[in-house]
Short mmCIF file of C-alpha atoms and ligand atoms in Angstrom, two decimals:
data_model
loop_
_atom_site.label_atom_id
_atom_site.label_comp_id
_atom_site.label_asym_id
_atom_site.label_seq_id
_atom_site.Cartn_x
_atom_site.Cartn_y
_atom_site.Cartn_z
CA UNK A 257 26.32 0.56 8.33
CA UNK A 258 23.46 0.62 5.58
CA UNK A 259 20.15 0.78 7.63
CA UNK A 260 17.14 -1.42 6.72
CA UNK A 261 13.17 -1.70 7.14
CA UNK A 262 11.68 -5.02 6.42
CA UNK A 263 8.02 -5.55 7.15
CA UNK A 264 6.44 -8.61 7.50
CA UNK A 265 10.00 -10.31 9.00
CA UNK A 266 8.76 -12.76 11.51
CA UNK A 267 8.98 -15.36 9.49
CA UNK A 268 8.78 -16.40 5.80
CA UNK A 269 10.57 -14.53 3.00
CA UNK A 270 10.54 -11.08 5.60
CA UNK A 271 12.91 -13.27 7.91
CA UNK A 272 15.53 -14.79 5.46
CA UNK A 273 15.76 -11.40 3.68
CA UNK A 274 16.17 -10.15 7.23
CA UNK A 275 18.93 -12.70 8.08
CA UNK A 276 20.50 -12.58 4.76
CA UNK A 277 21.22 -8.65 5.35
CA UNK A 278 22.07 -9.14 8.78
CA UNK A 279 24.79 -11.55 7.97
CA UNK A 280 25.97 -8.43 5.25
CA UNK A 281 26.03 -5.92 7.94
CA UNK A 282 22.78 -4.23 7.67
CA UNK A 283 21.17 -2.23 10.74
CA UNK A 284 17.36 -3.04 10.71
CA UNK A 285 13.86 -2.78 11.97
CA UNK A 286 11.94 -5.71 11.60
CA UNK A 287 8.01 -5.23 11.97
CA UNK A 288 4.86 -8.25 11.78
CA UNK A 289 2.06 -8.65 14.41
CA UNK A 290 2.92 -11.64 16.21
CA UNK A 291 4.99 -10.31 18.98
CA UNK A 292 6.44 -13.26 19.87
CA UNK A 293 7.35 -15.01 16.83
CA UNK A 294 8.62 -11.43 15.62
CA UNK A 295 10.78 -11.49 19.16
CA UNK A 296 12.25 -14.41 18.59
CA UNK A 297 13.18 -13.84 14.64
CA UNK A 298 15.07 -11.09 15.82
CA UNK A 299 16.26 -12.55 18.89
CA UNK A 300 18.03 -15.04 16.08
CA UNK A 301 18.96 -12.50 13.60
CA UNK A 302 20.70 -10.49 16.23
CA UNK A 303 23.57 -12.93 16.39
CA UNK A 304 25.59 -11.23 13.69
CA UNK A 305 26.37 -8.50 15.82
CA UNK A 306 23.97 -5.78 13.96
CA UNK A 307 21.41 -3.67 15.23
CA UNK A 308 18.00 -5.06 15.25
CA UNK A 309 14.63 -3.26 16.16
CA UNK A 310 12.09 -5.55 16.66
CA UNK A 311 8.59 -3.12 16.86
CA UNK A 312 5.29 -5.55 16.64
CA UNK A 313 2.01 -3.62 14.97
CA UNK A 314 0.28 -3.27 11.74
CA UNK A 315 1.47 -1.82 8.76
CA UNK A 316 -2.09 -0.65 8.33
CA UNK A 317 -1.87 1.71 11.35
CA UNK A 318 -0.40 4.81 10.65
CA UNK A 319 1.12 5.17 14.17
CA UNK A 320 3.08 2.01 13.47
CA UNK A 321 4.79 2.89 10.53
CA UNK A 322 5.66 6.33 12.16
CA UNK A 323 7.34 4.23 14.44
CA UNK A 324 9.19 1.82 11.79
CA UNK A 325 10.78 5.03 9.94
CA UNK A 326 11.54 6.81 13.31
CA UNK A 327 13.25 3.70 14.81
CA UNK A 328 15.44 3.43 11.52
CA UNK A 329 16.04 7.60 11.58
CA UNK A 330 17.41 6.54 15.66
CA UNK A 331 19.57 3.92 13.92
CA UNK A 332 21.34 6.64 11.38
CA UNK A 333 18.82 6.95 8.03
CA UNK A 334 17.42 4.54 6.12
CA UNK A 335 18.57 3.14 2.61
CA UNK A 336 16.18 0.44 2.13
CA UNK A 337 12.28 -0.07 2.80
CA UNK A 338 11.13 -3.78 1.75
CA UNK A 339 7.42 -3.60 1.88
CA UNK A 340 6.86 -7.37 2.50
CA UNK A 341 4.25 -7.65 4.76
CA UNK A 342 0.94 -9.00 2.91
CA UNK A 343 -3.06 -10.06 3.16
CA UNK A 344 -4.55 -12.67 1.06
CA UNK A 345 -8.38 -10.82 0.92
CA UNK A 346 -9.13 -14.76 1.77
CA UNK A 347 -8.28 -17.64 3.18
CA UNK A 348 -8.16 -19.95 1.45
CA UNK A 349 -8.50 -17.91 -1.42
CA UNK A 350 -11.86 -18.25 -3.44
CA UNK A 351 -13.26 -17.27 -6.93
CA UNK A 352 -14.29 -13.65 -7.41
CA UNK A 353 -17.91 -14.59 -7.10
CA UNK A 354 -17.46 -15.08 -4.04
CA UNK A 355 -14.81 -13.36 -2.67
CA UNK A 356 -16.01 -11.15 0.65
CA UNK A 357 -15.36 -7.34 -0.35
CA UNK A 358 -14.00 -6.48 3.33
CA UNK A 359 -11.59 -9.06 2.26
CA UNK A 360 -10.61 -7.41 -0.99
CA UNK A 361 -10.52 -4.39 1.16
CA UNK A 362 -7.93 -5.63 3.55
CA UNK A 363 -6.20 -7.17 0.71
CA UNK A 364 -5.89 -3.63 -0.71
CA UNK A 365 -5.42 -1.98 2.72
CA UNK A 366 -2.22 -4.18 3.73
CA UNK A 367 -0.90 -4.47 0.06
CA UNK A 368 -1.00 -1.03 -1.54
CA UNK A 369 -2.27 1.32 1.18
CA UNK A 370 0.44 0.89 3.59
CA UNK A 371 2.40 0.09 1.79
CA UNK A 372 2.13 3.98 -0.12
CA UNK A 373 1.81 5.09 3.53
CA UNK A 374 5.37 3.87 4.62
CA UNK A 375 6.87 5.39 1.70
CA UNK A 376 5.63 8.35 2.23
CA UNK A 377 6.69 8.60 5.50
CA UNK A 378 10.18 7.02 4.67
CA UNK A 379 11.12 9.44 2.04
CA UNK A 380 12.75 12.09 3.27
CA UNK A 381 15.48 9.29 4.75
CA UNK A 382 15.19 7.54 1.49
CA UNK A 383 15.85 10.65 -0.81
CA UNK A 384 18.87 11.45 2.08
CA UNK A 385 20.67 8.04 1.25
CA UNK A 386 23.37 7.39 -1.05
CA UNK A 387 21.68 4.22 -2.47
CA UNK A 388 17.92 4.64 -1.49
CA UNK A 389 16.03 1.87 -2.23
CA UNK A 390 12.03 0.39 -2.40
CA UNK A 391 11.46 -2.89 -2.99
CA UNK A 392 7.93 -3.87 -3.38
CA UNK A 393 7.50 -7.81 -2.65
CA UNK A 394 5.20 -8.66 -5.88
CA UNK A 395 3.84 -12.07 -7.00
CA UNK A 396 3.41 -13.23 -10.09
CA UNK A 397 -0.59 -13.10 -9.24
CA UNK A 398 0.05 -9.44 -10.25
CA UNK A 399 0.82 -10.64 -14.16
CA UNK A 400 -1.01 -13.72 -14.69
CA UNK A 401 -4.93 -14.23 -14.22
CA UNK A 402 -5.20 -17.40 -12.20
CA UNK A 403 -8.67 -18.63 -10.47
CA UNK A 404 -8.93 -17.45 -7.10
CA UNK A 405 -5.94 -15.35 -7.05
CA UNK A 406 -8.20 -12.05 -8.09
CA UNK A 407 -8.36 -10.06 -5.29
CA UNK A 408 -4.82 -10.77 -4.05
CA UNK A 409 -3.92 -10.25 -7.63
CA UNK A 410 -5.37 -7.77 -8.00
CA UNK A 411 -3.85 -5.66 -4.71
CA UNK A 412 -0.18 -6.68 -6.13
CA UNK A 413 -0.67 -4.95 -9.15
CA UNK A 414 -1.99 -2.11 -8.26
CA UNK A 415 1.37 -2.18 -6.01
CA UNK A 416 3.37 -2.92 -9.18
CA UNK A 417 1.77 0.09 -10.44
CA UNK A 418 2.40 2.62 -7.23
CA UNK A 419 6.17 0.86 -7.41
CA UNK A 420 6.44 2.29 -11.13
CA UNK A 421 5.05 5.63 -10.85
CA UNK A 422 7.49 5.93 -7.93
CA UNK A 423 10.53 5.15 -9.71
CA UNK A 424 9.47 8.11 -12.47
CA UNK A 425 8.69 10.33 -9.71
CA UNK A 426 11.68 9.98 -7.27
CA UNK A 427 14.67 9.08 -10.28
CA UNK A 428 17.15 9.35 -7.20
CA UNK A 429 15.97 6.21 -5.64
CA UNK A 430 15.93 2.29 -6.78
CA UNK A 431 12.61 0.92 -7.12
CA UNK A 432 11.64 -2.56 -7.30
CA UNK A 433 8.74 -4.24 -7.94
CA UNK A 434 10.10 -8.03 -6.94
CA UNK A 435 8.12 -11.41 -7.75
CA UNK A 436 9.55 -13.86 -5.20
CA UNK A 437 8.19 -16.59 -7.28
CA UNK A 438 6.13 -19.56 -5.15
CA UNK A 439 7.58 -20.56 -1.97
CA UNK A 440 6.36 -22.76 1.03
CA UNK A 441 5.37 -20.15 3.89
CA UNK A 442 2.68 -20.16 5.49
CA UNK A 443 1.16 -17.60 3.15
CA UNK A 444 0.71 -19.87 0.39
CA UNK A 445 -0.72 -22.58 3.17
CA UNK A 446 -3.38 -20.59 4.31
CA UNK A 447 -4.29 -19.58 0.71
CA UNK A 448 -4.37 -23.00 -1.14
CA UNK A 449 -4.30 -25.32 2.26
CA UNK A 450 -4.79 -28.59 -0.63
CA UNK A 451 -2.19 -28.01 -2.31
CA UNK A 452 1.03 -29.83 -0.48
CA UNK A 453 3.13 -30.11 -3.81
CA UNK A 454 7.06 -29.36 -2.73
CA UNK A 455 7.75 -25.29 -3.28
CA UNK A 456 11.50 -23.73 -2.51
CA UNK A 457 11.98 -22.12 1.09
CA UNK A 458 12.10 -18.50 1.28
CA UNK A 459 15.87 -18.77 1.90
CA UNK A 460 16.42 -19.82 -1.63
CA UNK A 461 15.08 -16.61 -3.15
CA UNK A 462 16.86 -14.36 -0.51
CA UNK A 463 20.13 -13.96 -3.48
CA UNK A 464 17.81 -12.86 -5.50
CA UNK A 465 17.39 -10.21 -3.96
CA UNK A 466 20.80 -10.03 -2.99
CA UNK A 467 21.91 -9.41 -6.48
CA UNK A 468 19.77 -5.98 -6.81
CA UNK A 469 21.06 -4.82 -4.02
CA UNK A 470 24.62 -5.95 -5.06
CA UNK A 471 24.06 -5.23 -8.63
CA UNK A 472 21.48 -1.97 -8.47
CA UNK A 473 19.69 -2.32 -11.96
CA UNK A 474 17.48 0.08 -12.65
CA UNK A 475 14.18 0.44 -11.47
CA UNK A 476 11.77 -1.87 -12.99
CA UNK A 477 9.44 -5.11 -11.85
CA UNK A 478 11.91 -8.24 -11.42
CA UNK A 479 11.32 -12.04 -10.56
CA UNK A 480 13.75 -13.41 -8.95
CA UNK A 481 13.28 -17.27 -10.22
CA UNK A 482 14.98 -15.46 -13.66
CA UNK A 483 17.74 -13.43 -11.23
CA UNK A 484 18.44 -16.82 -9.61
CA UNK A 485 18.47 -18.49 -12.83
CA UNK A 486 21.31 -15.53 -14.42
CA UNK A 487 23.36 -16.34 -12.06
N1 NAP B 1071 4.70 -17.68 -0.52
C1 NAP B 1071 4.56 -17.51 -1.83
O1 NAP B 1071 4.45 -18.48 -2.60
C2 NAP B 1071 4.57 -16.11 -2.42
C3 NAP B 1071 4.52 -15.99 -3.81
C4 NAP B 1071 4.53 -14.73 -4.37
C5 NAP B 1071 4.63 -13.61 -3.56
N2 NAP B 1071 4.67 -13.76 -2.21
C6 NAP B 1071 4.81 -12.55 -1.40
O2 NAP B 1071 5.95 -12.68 -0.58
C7 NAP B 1071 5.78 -11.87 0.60
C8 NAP B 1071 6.13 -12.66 1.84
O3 NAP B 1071 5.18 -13.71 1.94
P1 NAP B 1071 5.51 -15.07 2.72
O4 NAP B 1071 5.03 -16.14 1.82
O5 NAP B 1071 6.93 -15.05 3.19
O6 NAP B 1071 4.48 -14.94 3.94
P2 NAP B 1071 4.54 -15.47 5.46
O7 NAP B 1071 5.56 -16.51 5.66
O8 NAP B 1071 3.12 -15.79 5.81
O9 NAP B 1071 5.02 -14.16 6.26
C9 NAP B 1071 4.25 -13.00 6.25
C10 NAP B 1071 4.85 -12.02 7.24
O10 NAP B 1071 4.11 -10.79 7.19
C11 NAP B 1071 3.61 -10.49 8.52
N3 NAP B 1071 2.37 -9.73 8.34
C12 NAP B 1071 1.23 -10.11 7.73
N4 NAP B 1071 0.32 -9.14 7.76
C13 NAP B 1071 0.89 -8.09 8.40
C14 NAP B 1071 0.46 -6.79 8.73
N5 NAP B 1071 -0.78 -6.36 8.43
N6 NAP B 1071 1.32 -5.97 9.38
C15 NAP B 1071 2.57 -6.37 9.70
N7 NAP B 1071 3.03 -7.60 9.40
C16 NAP B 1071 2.21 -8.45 8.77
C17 NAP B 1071 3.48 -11.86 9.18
O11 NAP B 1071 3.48 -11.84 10.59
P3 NAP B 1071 2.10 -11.61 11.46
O12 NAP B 1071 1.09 -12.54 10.87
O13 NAP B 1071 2.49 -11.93 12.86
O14 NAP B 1071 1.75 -10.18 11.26
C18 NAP B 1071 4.77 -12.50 8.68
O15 NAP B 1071 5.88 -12.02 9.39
C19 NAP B 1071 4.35 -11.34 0.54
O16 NAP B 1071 4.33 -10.03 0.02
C20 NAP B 1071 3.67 -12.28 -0.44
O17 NAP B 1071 2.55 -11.69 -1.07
C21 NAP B 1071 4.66 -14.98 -1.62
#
């Protein structure tokens, strides 16, 4: 069975990816902070008969991502990381003038720090796979300069970035930079709380990413409103 880490799977696009590869097969360890909610998300995903590890922390602690990669080792390997797991810098978001720099820290801490520091630690299991994969969860913040989006923004493409450099440096593996395009989660609530204007679930972007995986292109930035949209 392919083996899986998904951070950030409590809920949101982390949790229908989750279920989505659960219902395919996949072994996985599902991380977030919220103990409960993560509990019960994999409480639910654990009905198709895979393995699910459930381990609450932060993917800023080093300890805790130790744990994510040696939970998936226990479980056989690992052949794909999903770094999903994210921090606005504020909430809601504001303009740069104002935006708090232990914000843009965190932003940049939760975004691009860990997630360097999981691959890092997931490589050797990565580079030991058949199909090793990355996939970076991107936004289109990363591409496009929109008013109070900087800081977030500006953490997703410096991911982008780390996600391209690692697909030059490590040719063996897949590695993708994905922009899930807008959907209602409560990510985009707590950043723009006025805006109430319909967006798709998170389940509706989940083939998306289903096609990479089914269709490995190469590595490269992808958004997967124009994946769902070639199909
Ligand atoms: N929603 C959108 O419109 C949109 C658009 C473009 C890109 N994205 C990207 O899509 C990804 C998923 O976002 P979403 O909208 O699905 O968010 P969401 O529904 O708010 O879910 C975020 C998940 O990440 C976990 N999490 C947050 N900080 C964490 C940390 N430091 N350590 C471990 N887990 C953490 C949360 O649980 P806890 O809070 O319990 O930790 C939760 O499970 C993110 O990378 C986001 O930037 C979203």
């Amino acid at each position: 069975m392919p083996v899986g880490i998904i951070t950030g799977a409590s809920k949101g696009l982390g949790r229908a990816l989750a279920e989505a590869l659960a219902g395919r097969g996949w072994d996985l360890v599902l991380d977030a902070r919220g103990e409960g909610a993560l509990k019960e998300a994999a409480t639910a995903i654990g009905r198709y008969g895979t393995r699910v590890v459930a381990l609450p922390g932060d993917v800023t602690d080093a300890r805790h991502r130790t744990a994510l990669v040696a939970a998936s080792r226990s479980l056989g390997g690992l052949d794909l990381l999903v770094s999903n797991a994210s921090a606005l810098g504020a909430e809601p978001l504001v303009r740069l003038a104002g935006l708090p720099l232990d914000g843009l820290r965190r932003a940049l801490e939760v975004n691009v720090t860990a997630a360097l520091g999981l691959v890092q630690e997931a490589l050797p299991l990565l580079r030991a796979s058949a199909s090793g994969t990355v996939i970076a969860v991107s936004s289109d913040a990363a591409v496009e300069a929109y008013e109070t989006w900087g800081g977030y923004g500006a953490s997703k493409a410096a991911l982008d970035r780390l996600a391209a450099v690692l697909a030059v440096e490590e040719p063996g593996l897949r590695v993708w930079a994905v922009d899930p395009g807008d959907m209602a989660t409560d990510l985009y609530a707590a950043a723009v709380p006025e805006d109430d204007a319909a967006r798709p679930a998170p389940d509706t972007v989940v083939p998306a990413f289903l096609r990479l995986l089914d269709e490995r292109p190469a590595s490269g930035r992808y958004a997967a409103p124009t994946l769902g949209a070639g199909r």
